[in-house]
JSON list of C-alpha atoms in Angstrom, two decimals:
[
{"chain": "A", "resi": 489, "resn": "UNK", "atom": "CA", "xyz": [-194.48, 272.92, 126.64]},
{"chain": "A", "resi": 490, "resn": "UNK", "atom": "CA", "xyz": [-193.72, 274.94, 129.59]},
{"chain": "A", "resi": 491, "resn": "UNK", "atom": "CA", "xyz": [-192.98, 273.23, 132.82]},
{"chain": "A", "resi": 492, "resn": "UNK", "atom": "CA", "xyz": [-194.65, 275.40, 134.90]},
{"chain": "A", "resi": 493, "resn": "UNK", "atom": "CA", "xyz": [-197.90, 277.42, 134.54]},
{"chain": "A", "resi": 494, "resn": "UNK", "atom": "CA", "xyz": [-197.65, 281.35, 134.84]},
{"chain": "A", "resi": 495, "resn": "UNK", "atom": "CA", "xyz": [-200.37, 283.47, 136.18]},
{"chain": "A", "resi": 496, "resn": "UNK", "atom": "CA", "xyz": [-202.46, 285.57, 133.53]},
{"chain": "A", "resi": 497, "resn": "UNK", "atom": "CA", "xyz": [-201.49, 288.92, 135.32]},
{"chain": "A", "resi": 498, "resn": "UNK", "atom": "CA", "xyz": [-197.70, 288.14, 134.08]},
{"chain": "A", "resi": 499, "resn": "UNK", "atom": "CA", "xyz": [-196.79, 289.32, 130.84]},
{"chain": "A", "resi": 500, "resn": "UNK", "atom": "CA", "xyz": [-193.89, 286.91, 129.45]},
{"chain": "A", "resi": 501, "resn": "UNK", "atom": "CA", "xyz": [-191.28, 288.03, 126.82]},
{"chain": "A", "resi": 502, "resn": "UNK", "atom": "CA", "xyz": [-189.55, 285.00, 125.32]},
{"chain": "A", "resi": 503, "resn": "UNK", "atom": "CA", "xyz": [-186.07, 286.28, 123.76]},
{"chain": "A", "resi": 504, "resn": "UNK", "atom": "CA", "xyz": [-185.12, 283.20, 122.00]},
{"chain": "A", "resi": 505, "resn": "UNK", "atom": "CA", "xyz": [-181.54, 283.38, 121.94]},
{"chain": "A", "resi": 506, "resn": "UNK", "atom": "CA", "xyz": [-180.58, 279.81, 121.97]},
{"chain": "A", "resi": 507, "resn": "UNK", "atom": "CA", "xyz": [-178.29, 280.00, 124.97]},
{"chain": "A", "resi": 508, "resn": "UNK", "atom": "CA", "xyz": [-176.13, 282.71, 123.33]},
{"chain": "A", "resi": 509, "resn": "UNK", "atom": "CA", "xyz": [-174.50, 285.34, 125.44]},
{"chain": "A", "resi": 510, "resn": "UNK", "atom": "CA", "xyz": [-173.86, 287.68, 122.81]},
{"chain": "A", "resi": 511, "resn": "UNK", "atom": "CA", "xyz": [-177.27, 287.19, 121.33]},
{"chain": "A", "resi": 512, "resn": "UNK", "atom": "CA", "xyz": [-179.20, 287.30, 125.18]},
{"chain": "A", "resi": 513, "resn": "UNK", "atom": "CA", "xyz": [-177.15, 290.54, 125.78]},
{"chain": "A", "resi": 514, "resn": "UNK", "atom": "CA", "xyz": [-178.44, 292.14, 122.74]},
{"chain": "A", "resi": 515, "resn": "UNK", "atom": "CA", "xyz": [-182.15, 290.89, 123.25]},
{"chain": "A", "resi": 516, "resn": "UNK", "atom": "CA", "xyz": [-182.20, 291.81, 126.79]},
{"chain": "A", "resi": 517, "resn": "UNK", "atom": "CA", "xyz": [-181.08, 295.35, 126.29]},
{"chain": "A", "resi": 518, "resn": "UNK", "atom": "CA", "xyz": [-183.54, 296.28, 123.98]},
{"chain": "A", "resi": 519, "resn": "UNK", "atom": "CA", "xyz": [-186.35, 294.43, 126.06]},
{"chain": "A", "resi": 520, "resn": "UNK", "atom": "CA", "xyz": [-185.50, 296.46, 129.14]},
{"chain": "A", "resi": 521, "resn": "UNK", "atom": "CA", "xyz": [-184.94, 299.39, 127.23]},
{"chain": "A", "resi": 522, "resn": "UNK", "atom": "CA", "xyz": [-188.39, 299.15, 126.00]},
{"chain": "A", "resi": 523, "resn": "UNK", "atom": "CA", "xyz": [-189.78, 298.18, 129.29]},
{"chain": "A", "resi": 524, "resn": "UNK", "atom": "CA", "xyz": [-187.98, 300.87, 131.73]},
{"chain": "A", "resi": 525, "resn": "UNK", "atom": "CA", "xyz": [-188.35, 298.42, 134.60]},
{"chain": "A", "resi": 526, "resn": "UNK", "atom": "CA", "xyz": [-187.88, 299.88, 138.03]},
{"chain": "A", "resi": 527, "resn": "UNK", "atom": "CA", "xyz": [-185.74, 297.24, 139.16]},
{"chain": "A", "resi": 528, "resn": "UNK", "atom": "CA", "xyz": [-184.78, 293.79, 137.55]},
{"chain": "A", "resi": 529, "resn": "UNK", "atom": "CA", "xyz": [-184.38, 290.72, 139.18]},
{"chain": "A", "resi": 530, "resn": "UNK", "atom": "CA", "xyz": [-182.29, 287.61, 137.63]},
{"chain": "A", "resi": 531, "resn": "UNK", "atom": "CA", "xyz": [-181.07, 284.03, 138.32]},
{"chain": "A", "resi": 532, "resn": "UNK", "atom": "CA", "xyz": [-178.32, 281.83, 137.36]},
{"chain": "A", "resi": 533, "resn": "UNK", "atom": "CA", "xyz": [-174.57, 283.26, 136.28]},
{"chain": "A", "resi": 534, "resn": "UNK", "atom": "CA", "xyz": [-175.41, 284.69, 132.59]},
{"chain": "A", "resi": 535, "resn": "UNK", "atom": "CA", "xyz": [-178.55, 286.27, 133.45]},
{"chain": "A", "resi": 536, "resn": "UNK", "atom": "CA", "xyz": [-176.83, 287.72, 136.15]},
{"chain": "A", "resi": 537, "resn": "UNK", "atom": "CA", "xyz": [-174.10, 288.83, 134.41]},
{"chain": "A", "resi": 538, "resn": "UNK", "atom": "CA", "xyz": [-176.28, 290.66, 131.58]},
{"chain": "A", "resi": 539, "resn": "UNK", "atom": "CA", "xyz": [-178.81, 292.16, 134.06]},
{"chain": "A", "resi": 540, "resn": "UNK", "atom": "CA", "xyz": [-175.87, 294.10, 135.79]},
{"chain": "A", "resi": 541, "resn": "UNK", "atom": "CA", "xyz": [-174.63, 295.38, 132.24]},
{"chain": "A", "resi": 542, "resn": "UNK", "atom": "CA", "xyz": [-177.90, 295.95, 131.54]},
{"chain": "A", "resi": 543, "resn": "UNK", "atom": "CA", "xyz": [-178.67, 297.96, 134.82]},
{"chain": "A", "resi": 544, "resn": "UNK", "atom": "CA", "xyz": [-175.25, 300.30, 134.45]},
{"chain": "A", "resi": 545, "resn": "UNK", "atom": "CA", "xyz": [-176.58, 300.86, 130.85]},
{"chain": "A", "resi": 546, "resn": "UNK", "atom": "CA", "xyz": [-180.18, 301.57, 131.41]},
{"chain": "A", "resi": 547, "resn": "UNK", "atom": "CA", "xyz": [-179.89, 302.98, 135.04]},
{"chain": "A", "resi": 548, "resn": "UNK", "atom": "CA", "xyz": [-181.93, 300.59, 136.93]},
{"chain": "A", "resi": 549, "resn": "UNK", "atom": "CA", "xyz": [-181.07, 298.69, 140.12]},
{"chain": "A", "resi": 550, "resn": "UNK", "atom": "CA", "xyz": [-179.82, 295.25, 138.87]},
{"chain": "A", "resi": 551, "resn": "UNK", "atom": "CA", "xyz": [-181.30, 292.54, 141.85]},
{"chain": "A", "resi": 552, "resn": "UNK", "atom": "CA", "xyz": [-179.24, 289.07, 141.26]},
{"chain": "A", "resi": 553, "resn": "UNK", "atom": "CA", "xyz": [-179.72, 285.63, 142.81]},
{"chain": "A", "resi": 554, "resn": "UNK", "atom": "CA", "xyz": [-176.93, 282.96, 142.87]},
{"chain": "A", "resi": 555, "resn": "UNK", "atom": "CA", "xyz": [-178.22, 279.40, 143.30]},
{"chain": "A", "resi": 556, "resn": "UNK", "atom": "CA", "xyz": [-175.00, 277.59, 143.61]},
{"chain": "A", "resi": 557, "resn": "UNK", "atom": "CA", "xyz": [-171.59, 277.76, 145.30]},
{"chain": "A", "resi": 558, "resn": "UNK", "atom": "CA", "xyz": [-169.67, 279.67, 142.29]},
{"chain": "A", "resi": 559, "resn": "UNK", "atom": "CA", "xyz": [-166.34, 278.45, 143.53]},
{"chain": "A", "resi": 560, "resn": "UNK", "atom": "CA", "xyz": [-167.65, 274.89, 142.44]},
{"chain": "A", "resi": 561, "resn": "UNK", "atom": "CA", "xyz": [-169.91, 275.38, 139.65]},
{"chain": "A", "resi": 562, "resn": "UNK", "atom": "CA", "xyz": [-167.52, 277.19, 137.27]},
{"chain": "A", "resi": 563, "resn": "UNK", "atom": "CA", "xyz": [-165.42, 274.05, 135.91]},
{"chain": "A", "resi": 564, "resn": "UNK", "atom": "CA", "xyz": [-161.90, 274.63, 135.37]},
{"chain": "A", "resi": 565, "resn": "UNK", "atom": "CA", "xyz": [-162.70, 274.60, 131.60]},
{"chain": "A", "resi": 566, "resn": "UNK", "atom": "CA", "xyz": [-162.07, 277.65, 129.41]},
{"chain": "A", "resi": 567, "resn": "UNK", "atom": "CA", "xyz": [-165.74, 278.64, 129.37]},
{"chain": "A", "resi": 568, "resn": "UNK", "atom": "CA", "xyz": [-165.70, 278.00, 133.30]},
{"chain": "A", "resi": 569, "resn": "UNK", "atom": "CA", "xyz": [-162.60, 280.36, 133.87]},
{"chain": "A", "resi": 570, "resn": "UNK", "atom": "CA", "xyz": [-164.30, 283.04, 131.65]},
{"chain": "A", "resi": 571, "resn": "UNK", "atom": "CA", "xyz": [-167.50, 282.75, 133.75]},
{"chain": "A", "resi": 572, "resn": "UNK", "atom": "CA", "xyz": [-165.35, 283.24, 137.05]},
{"chain": "A", "resi": 573, "resn": "UNK", "atom": "CA", "xyz": [-163.65, 286.03, 135.54]},
{"chain": "A", "resi": 574, "resn": "UNK", "atom": "CA", "xyz": [-166.72, 287.70, 134.65]},
{"chain": "A", "resi": 575, "resn": "UNK", "atom": "CA", "xyz": [-168.27, 286.95, 137.88]},
{"chain": "A", "resi": 576, "resn": "UNK", "atom": "CA", "xyz": [-165.63, 288.83, 139.83]},
{"chain": "A", "resi": 577, "resn": "UNK", "atom": "CA", "xyz": [-165.96, 291.63, 137.55]},
{"chain": "A", "resi": 578, "resn": "UNK", "atom": "CA", "xyz": [-169.52, 292.29, 137.67]},
{"chain": "A", "resi": 579, "resn": "UNK", "atom": "CA", "xyz": [-171.28, 290.71, 140.72]},
{"chain": "A", "resi": 580, "resn": "UNK", "atom": "CA", "xyz": [-169.59, 293.26, 142.84]},
{"chain": "A", "resi": 581, "resn": "UNK", "atom": "CA", "xyz": [-171.30, 295.89, 140.65]},
{"chain": "A", "resi": 582, "resn": "UNK", "atom": "CA", "xyz": [-174.96, 294.35, 141.64]},
{"chain": "A", "resi": 583, "resn": "UNK", "atom": "CA", "xyz": [-176.72, 296.45, 143.42]},
{"chain": "A", "resi": 584, "resn": "UNK", "atom": "CA", "xyz": [-177.96, 293.50, 145.54]},
{"chain": "A", "resi": 585, "resn": "UNK", "atom": "CA", "xyz": [-177.12, 289.62, 145.74]},
{"chain": "A", "resi": 586, "resn": "UNK", "atom": "CA", "xyz": [-179.51, 287.20, 146.95]},
{"chain": "A", "resi": 587, "resn": "UNK", "atom": "CA", "xyz": [-177.89, 284.01, 148.09]},
{"chain": "A", "resi": 588, "resn": "UNK", "atom": "CA", "xyz": [-180.01, 280.64, 149.32]},
{"chain": "A", "resi": 589, "resn": "UNK", "atom": "CA", "xyz": [-177.29, 280.00, 152.08]},
{"chain": "A", "resi": 590, "resn": "UNK", "atom": "CA", "xyz": [-174.58, 281.67, 154.03]},
{"chain": "A", "resi": 591, "resn": "UNK", "atom": "CA", "xyz": [-171.96, 279.10, 152.50]},
{"chain": "A", "resi": 592, "resn": "UNK", "atom": "CA", "xyz": [-173.01, 280.79, 148.80]},
{"chain": "A", "resi": 593, "resn": "UNK", "atom": "CA", "xyz": [-172.58, 284.29, 150.39]},
{"chain": "A", "resi": 594, "resn": "UNK", "atom": "CA", "xyz": [-169.13, 283.28, 152.02]},
{"chain": "A", "resi": 595, "resn": "UNK", "atom": "CA", "xyz": [-168.25, 282.43, 148.88]},
{"chain": "A", "resi": 596, "resn": "UNK", "atom": "CA", "xyz": [-169.21, 285.25, 146.87]},
{"chain": "A", "resi": 597, "resn": "UNK", "atom": "CA", "xyz": [-167.81, 288.01, 149.46]},
{"chain": "A", "resi": 598, "resn": "UNK", "atom": "CA", "xyz": [-164.33, 286.03, 150.06]},
{"chain": "A", "resi": 599, "resn": "UNK", "atom": "CA", "xyz": [-163.60, 284.70, 146.32]},
{"chain": "A", "resi": 600, "resn": "UNK", "atom": "CA", "xyz": [-165.56, 287.05, 143.88]},
{"chain": "A", "resi": 601, "resn": "UNK", "atom": "CA", "xyz": [-165.51, 290.29, 145.65]},
{"chain": "A", "resi": 602, "resn": "UNK", "atom": "CA", "xyz": [-169.03, 291.11, 146.53]},
{"chain": "A", "resi": 603, "resn": "UNK", "atom": "CA", "xyz": [-169.24, 293.25, 149.57]},
{"chain": "A", "resi": 604, "resn": "UNK", "atom": "CA", "xyz": [-170.81, 291.53, 152.57]},
{"chain": "A", "resi": 605, "resn": "UNK", "atom": "CA", "xyz": [-173.56, 294.29, 153.05]},
{"chain": "A", "resi": 606, "resn": "UNK", "atom": "CA", "xyz": [-174.86, 293.48, 149.21]},
{"chain": "A", "resi": 607, "resn": "UNK", "atom": "CA", "xyz": [-175.24, 289.85, 150.31]},
{"chain": "A", "resi": 608, "resn": "UNK", "atom": "CA", "xyz": [-178.75, 289.14, 151.43]},
{"chain": "A", "resi": 609, "resn": "UNK", "atom": "CA", "xyz": [-179.45, 285.14, 152.36]},
{"chain": "A", "resi": 610, "resn": "UNK", "atom": "CA", "xyz": [-182.78, 284.25, 151.65]},
{"chain": "A", "resi": 611, "resn": "UNK", "atom": "CA", "xyz": [-183.02, 280.44, 152.43]},
{"chain": "A", "resi": 612, "resn": "UNK", "atom": "CA", "xyz": [-185.33, 278.33, 149.65]},
{"chain": "A", "resi": 613, "resn": "UNK", "atom": "CA", "xyz": [-188.91, 278.41, 151.29]},
{"chain": "A", "resi": 614, "resn": "UNK", "atom": "CA", "xyz": [-190.57, 274.79, 151.90]},
{"chain": "A", "resi": 615, "resn": "UNK", "atom": "CA", "xyz": [-194.43, 275.00, 152.11]},
{"chain": "A", "resi": 616, "resn": "UNK", "atom": "CA", "xyz": [-194.52, 271.50, 154.19]},
{"chain": "A", "resi": 617, "resn": "UNK", "atom": "CA", "xyz": [-198.34, 271.02, 153.61]},
{"chain": "A", "resi": 618, "resn": "UNK", "atom": "CA", "xyz": [-198.18, 271.71, 149.99]},
{"chain": "A", "resi": 619, "resn": "UNK", "atom": "CA", "xyz": [-195.60, 269.21, 149.98]},
{"chain": "A", "resi": 620, "resn": "UNK", "atom": "CA", "xyz": [-197.53, 266.47, 151.83]},
{"chain": "A", "resi": 621, "resn": "UNK", "atom": "CA", "xyz": [-200.86, 267.31, 149.67]},
{"chain": "A", "resi": 622, "resn": "UNK", "atom": "CA", "xyz": [-198.73, 266.72, 146.24]},
{"chain": "A", "resi": 623, "resn": "UNK", "atom": "CA", "xyz": [-197.19, 263.56, 147.81]},
{"chain": "A", "resi": 624, "resn": "UNK", "atom": "CA", "xyz": [-200.57, 261.84, 148.65]},
{"chain": "A", "resi": 625, "resn": "UNK", "atom": "CA", "xyz": [-201.56, 262.09, 144.82]},
{"chain": "A", "resi": 626, "resn": "UNK", "atom": "CA", "xyz": [-202.01, 259.11, 142.73]},
{"chain": "A", "resi": 627, "resn": "UNK", "atom": "CA", "xyz": [-199.37, 258.20, 140.48]},
{"chain": "A", "resi": 628, "resn": "UNK", "atom": "CA", "xyz": [-198.02, 255.15, 138.58]},
{"chain": "A", "resi": 629, "resn": "UNK", "atom": "CA", "xyz": [-194.93, 253.53, 139.76]},
{"chain": "A", "resi": 630, "resn": "UNK", "atom": "CA", "xyz": [-192.80, 252.04, 137.16]},
{"chain": "A", "resi": 631, "resn": "UNK", "atom": "CA", "xyz": [-191.42, 248.96, 138.94]},
{"chain": "A", "resi": 632, "resn": "UNK", "atom": "CA", "xyz": [-192.82, 247.21, 141.91]},
{"chain": "A", "resi": 633, "resn": "UNK", "atom": "CA", "xyz": [-189.33, 246.68, 143.17]},
{"chain": "A", "resi": 634, "resn": "UNK", "atom": "CA", "xyz": [-188.14, 248.98, 146.23]},
{"chain": "A", "resi": 635, "resn": "UNK", "atom": "CA", "xyz": [-185.86, 251.70, 144.51]},
{"chain": "A", "resi": 636, "resn": "UNK", "atom": "CA", "xyz": [-184.01, 254.81, 145.21]},
{"chain": "A", "resi": 637, "resn": "UNK", "atom": "CA", "xyz": [-184.96, 258.00, 143.17]},
{"chain": "A", "resi": 638, "resn": "UNK", "atom": "CA", "xyz": [-182.78, 260.89, 142.24]},
{"chain": "A", "resi": 639, "resn": "UNK", "atom": "CA", "xyz": [-184.22, 264.08, 140.52]},
{"chain": "A", "resi": 640, "resn": "UNK", "atom": "CA", "xyz": [-182.49, 267.02, 138.09]},
{"chain": "A", "resi": 641, "resn": "UNK", "atom": "CA", "xyz": [-181.99, 267.94, 135.06]},
{"chain": "A", "resi": 642, "resn": "UNK", "atom": "CA", "xyz": [-179.88, 265.67, 132.87]},
{"chain": "A", "resi": 643, "resn": "UNK", "atom": "CA", "xyz": [-176.97, 267.81, 132.71]},
{"chain": "A", "resi": 644, "resn": "UNK", "atom": "CA", "xyz": [-173.24, 267.36, 133.43]},
{"chain": "A", "resi": 645, "resn": "UNK", "atom": "CA", "xyz": [-173.05, 269.26, 136.66]},
{"chain": "A", "resi": 646, "resn": "UNK", "atom": "CA", "xyz": [-175.81, 267.13, 138.16]},
{"chain": "A", "resi": 647, "resn": "UNK", "atom": "CA", "xyz": [-173.49, 264.15, 137.77]},
{"chain": "A", "resi": 648, "resn": "UNK", "atom": "CA", "xyz": [-175.78, 261.26, 136.47]},
{"chain": "A", "resi": 649, "resn": "UNK", "atom": "CA", "xyz": [-172.90, 259.29, 135.34]},
{"chain": "A", "resi": 650, "resn": "UNK", "atom": "CA", "xyz": [-171.57, 258.98, 138.65]},
{"chain": "A", "resi": 651, "resn": "UNK", "atom": "CA", "xyz": [-174.41, 257.98, 140.02]},
{"chain": "A", "resi": 652, "resn": "UNK", "atom": "CA", "xyz": [-175.07, 255.08, 137.56]},
{"chain": "A", "resi": 653, "resn": "UNK", "atom": "CA", "xyz": [-171.58, 253.75, 137.83]},
{"chain": "A", "resi": 654, "resn": "UNK", "atom": "CA", "xyz": [-172.12, 253.74, 141.75]},
{"chain": "A", "resi": 655, "resn": "UNK", "atom": "CA", "xyz": [-175.56, 252.18, 141.13]},
{"chain": "A", "resi": 656, "resn": "UNK", "atom": "CA", "xyz": [-173.58, 249.20, 139.40]},
{"chain": "A", "resi": 657, "resn": "UNK", "atom": "CA", "xyz": [-171.81, 248.36, 142.31]},
{"chain": "A", "resi": 658, "resn": "UNK", "atom": "CA", "xyz": [-174.55, 248.34, 145.02]},
{"chain": "A", "resi": 659, "resn": "UNK", "atom": "CA", "xyz": [-177.16, 245.25, 145.86]},
{"chain": "A", "resi": 660, "resn": "UNK", "atom": "CA", "xyz": [-179.18, 244.40, 143.12]},
{"chain": "A", "resi": 661, "resn": "UNK", "atom": "CA", "xyz": [-181.94, 244.78, 145.70]},
{"chain": "A", "resi": 662, "resn": "UNK", "atom": "CA", "xyz": [-183.23, 248.15, 144.37]},
{"chain": "A", "resi": 663, "resn": "UNK", "atom": "CA", "xyz": [-184.24, 249.66, 141.19]},
{"chain": "A", "resi": 664, "resn": "UNK", "atom": "CA", "xyz": [-183.17, 253.48, 140.29]},
{"chain": "A", "resi": 665, "resn": "UNK", "atom": "CA", "xyz": [-185.66, 256.16, 139.31]},
{"chain": "A", "resi": 666, "resn": "UNK", "atom": "CA", "xyz": [-184.16, 259.09, 137.63]},
{"chain": "A", "resi": 667, "resn": "UNK", "atom": "CA", "xyz": [-186.59, 262.06, 137.49]},
{"chain": "A", "resi": 668, "resn": "UNK", "atom": "CA", "xyz": [-186.04, 264.78, 134.81]},
{"chain": "A", "resi": 669, "resn": "UNK", "atom": "CA", "xyz": [-184.86, 265.48, 131.26]},
{"chain": "A", "resi": 670, "resn": "UNK", "atom": "CA", "xyz": [-182.12, 267.27, 129.37]},
{"chain": "A", "resi": 671, "resn": "UNK", "atom": "CA", "xyz": [-179.76, 266.99, 126.86]},
{"chain": "A", "resi": 672, "resn": "UNK", "atom": "CA", "xyz": [-177.42, 264.02, 128.26]},
{"chain": "A", "resi": 673, "resn": "UNK", "atom": "CA", "xyz": [-180.95, 261.89, 128.47]},
{"chain": "A", "resi": 674, "resn": "UNK", "atom": "CA", "xyz": [-179.82, 259.43, 125.21]},
{"chain": "A", "resi": 675, "resn": "UNK", "atom": "CA", "xyz": [-176.31, 259.66, 126.69]},
{"chain": "A", "resi": 676, "resn": "UNK", "atom": "CA", "xyz": [-177.39, 258.41, 130.37]},
{"chain": "A", "resi": 677, "resn": "UNK", "atom": "CA", "xyz": [-179.64, 255.78, 128.92]},
{"chain": "A", "resi": 678, "resn": "UNK", "atom": "CA", "xyz": [-176.80, 254.47, 126.42]},
{"chain": "A", "resi": 679, "resn": "UNK", "atom": "CA", "xyz": [-174.18, 254.32, 129.53]},
{"chain": "A", "resi": 680, "resn": "UNK", "atom": "CA", "xyz": [-176.93, 252.65, 131.83]},
{"chain": "A", "resi": 681, "resn": "UNK", "atom": "CA", "xyz": [-177.12, 249.71, 128.70]},
{"chain": "A", "resi": 682, "resn": "UNK", "atom": "CA", "xyz": [-173.49, 249.51, 128.66]},
{"chain": "A", "resi": 683, "resn": "UNK", "atom": "CA", "xyz": [-173.32, 248.74, 132.34]},
{"chain": "A", "resi": 684, "resn": "UNK", "atom": "CA", "xyz": [-176.21, 246.28, 131.92]},
{"chain": "A", "resi": 685, "resn": "UNK", "atom": "CA", "xyz": [-178.69, 248.24, 134.06]},
{"chain": "A", "resi": 686, "resn": "UNK", "atom": "CA", "xyz": [-181.32, 248.90, 131.77]},
{"chain": "A", "resi": 687, "resn": "UNK", "atom": "CA", "xyz": [-183.90, 246.70, 133.42]},
{"chain": "A", "resi": 688, "resn": "UNK", "atom": "CA", "xyz": [-183.14, 248.63, 137.11]},
{"chain": "A", "resi": 689, "resn": "UNK", "atom": "CA", "xyz": [-183.07, 251.99, 135.84]},
{"chain": "A", "resi": 690, "resn": "UNK", "atom": "CA", "xyz": [-186.02, 254.01, 135.09]},
{"chain": "A", "resi": 691, "resn": "UNK", "atom": "CA", "xyz": [-186.07, 257.28, 133.17]},
{"chain": "A", "resi": 692, "resn": "UNK", "atom": "CA", "xyz": [-189.13, 259.04, 133.91]},
{"chain": "A", "resi": 693, "resn": "UNK", "atom": "CA", "xyz": [-188.79, 262.05, 132.34]},
{"chain": "A", "resi": 694, "resn": "UNK", "atom": "CA", "xyz": [-190.04, 265.47, 133.63]},
{"chain": "A", "resi": 695, "resn": "UNK", "atom": "CA", "xyz": [-192.77, 265.19, 136.24]},
{"chain": "A", "resi": 696, "resn": "UNK", "atom": "CA", "xyz": [-194.92, 267.66, 137.06]},
{"chain": "A", "resi": 697, "resn": "UNK", "atom": "CA", "xyz": [-195.37, 266.51, 140.75]},
{"chain": "A", "resi": 698, "resn": "UNK", "atom": "CA", "xyz": [-192.67, 264.24, 141.63]},
{"chain": "A", "resi": 699, "resn": "UNK", "atom": "CA", "xyz": [-193.39, 263.95, 145.16]},
{"chain": "A", "resi": 700, "resn": "UNK", "atom": "CA", "xyz": [-195.65, 260.61, 145.01]},
{"chain": "A", "resi": 701, "resn": "UNK", "atom": "CA", "xyz": [-192.62, 258.92, 143.38]},
{"chain": "A", "resi": 702, "resn": "UNK", "atom": "CA", "xyz": [-190.36, 260.56, 146.06]},
{"chain": "A", "resi": 703, "resn": "UNK", "atom": "CA", "xyz": [-191.98, 259.58, 148.97]},
{"chain": "A", "resi": 704, "resn": "UNK", "atom": "CA", "xyz": [-192.43, 255.98, 148.15]},
{"chain": "A", "resi": 705, "resn": "UNK", "atom": "CA", "xyz": [-188.69, 255.68, 147.53]},
{"chain": "A", "resi": 706, "resn": "UNK", "atom": "CA", "xyz": [-186.41, 254.20, 149.68]},
{"chain": "A", "resi": 707, "resn": "UNK", "atom": "CA", "xyz": [-183.49, 256.59, 149.61]},
{"chain": "A", "resi": 708, "resn": "UNK", "atom": "CA", "xyz": [-183.06, 260.04, 147.64]},
{"chain": "A", "resi": 709, "resn": "UNK", "atom": "CA", "xyz": [-179.60, 260.52, 146.60]},
{"chain": "A", "resi": 710, "resn": "UNK", "atom": "CA", "xyz": [-177.82, 263.47, 145.15]},
{"chain": "A", "resi": 711, "resn": "UNK", "atom": "CA", "xyz": [-174.57, 263.09, 143.10]},
{"chain": "A", "resi": 712, "resn": "UNK", "atom": "CA", "xyz": [-174.19, 266.87, 141.90]},
{"chain": "A", "resi": 713, "resn": "UNK", "atom": "CA", "xyz": [-170.91, 268.71, 141.59]},
{"chain": "A", "resi": 714, "resn": "UNK", "atom": "CA", "xyz": [-172.13, 272.08, 142.81]},
{"chain": "A", "resi": 715, "resn": "UNK", "atom": "CA", "xyz": [-175.13, 271.19, 145.29]}
]
């Protein structure tokens, strides 16, 4: 099922490349060659790299958007080193690079060779009235005890394992609620069981409107490696 609804006026093309960079490049090139876009906007490293390559091959302006600090995001693994090398080679060749903060822009300029005139900072927007409306909606809370909440995809970079280990050392006064889903779901559940936290840690899965859970929490905590 789709996590977010898409207006009917938007045509969606699902490439189904199963996370393969090579397959993604081939499928994206074929799709964009057929669509002949006036401009292409992409998000996240792999899509950004592919967008730049296809833009040079097909002759359209490639606008990319980097959402995190690249120096922190590219791990010191073989794959991370390769991603960092590709970022240095291709990001400077994008027609425009959109960044959510001055810090991300500075990292791209100083460490990845992006010219400062190409780096445009557009902070993430916040619709305060909509957030208040969403937070006021009724929702079932899985615990009657005060709780701390964390939210994000259950993947390595979000470092929920660190959060669980830290939570095991704090006062038993609070529960912990993890909002989100991802490939580490079962591994994190197993870790919570190993640390005898199963009765205090609640895995809510993906929630379309998480704000009622957040607004009633004692605190929001983030253990991400890159944000």
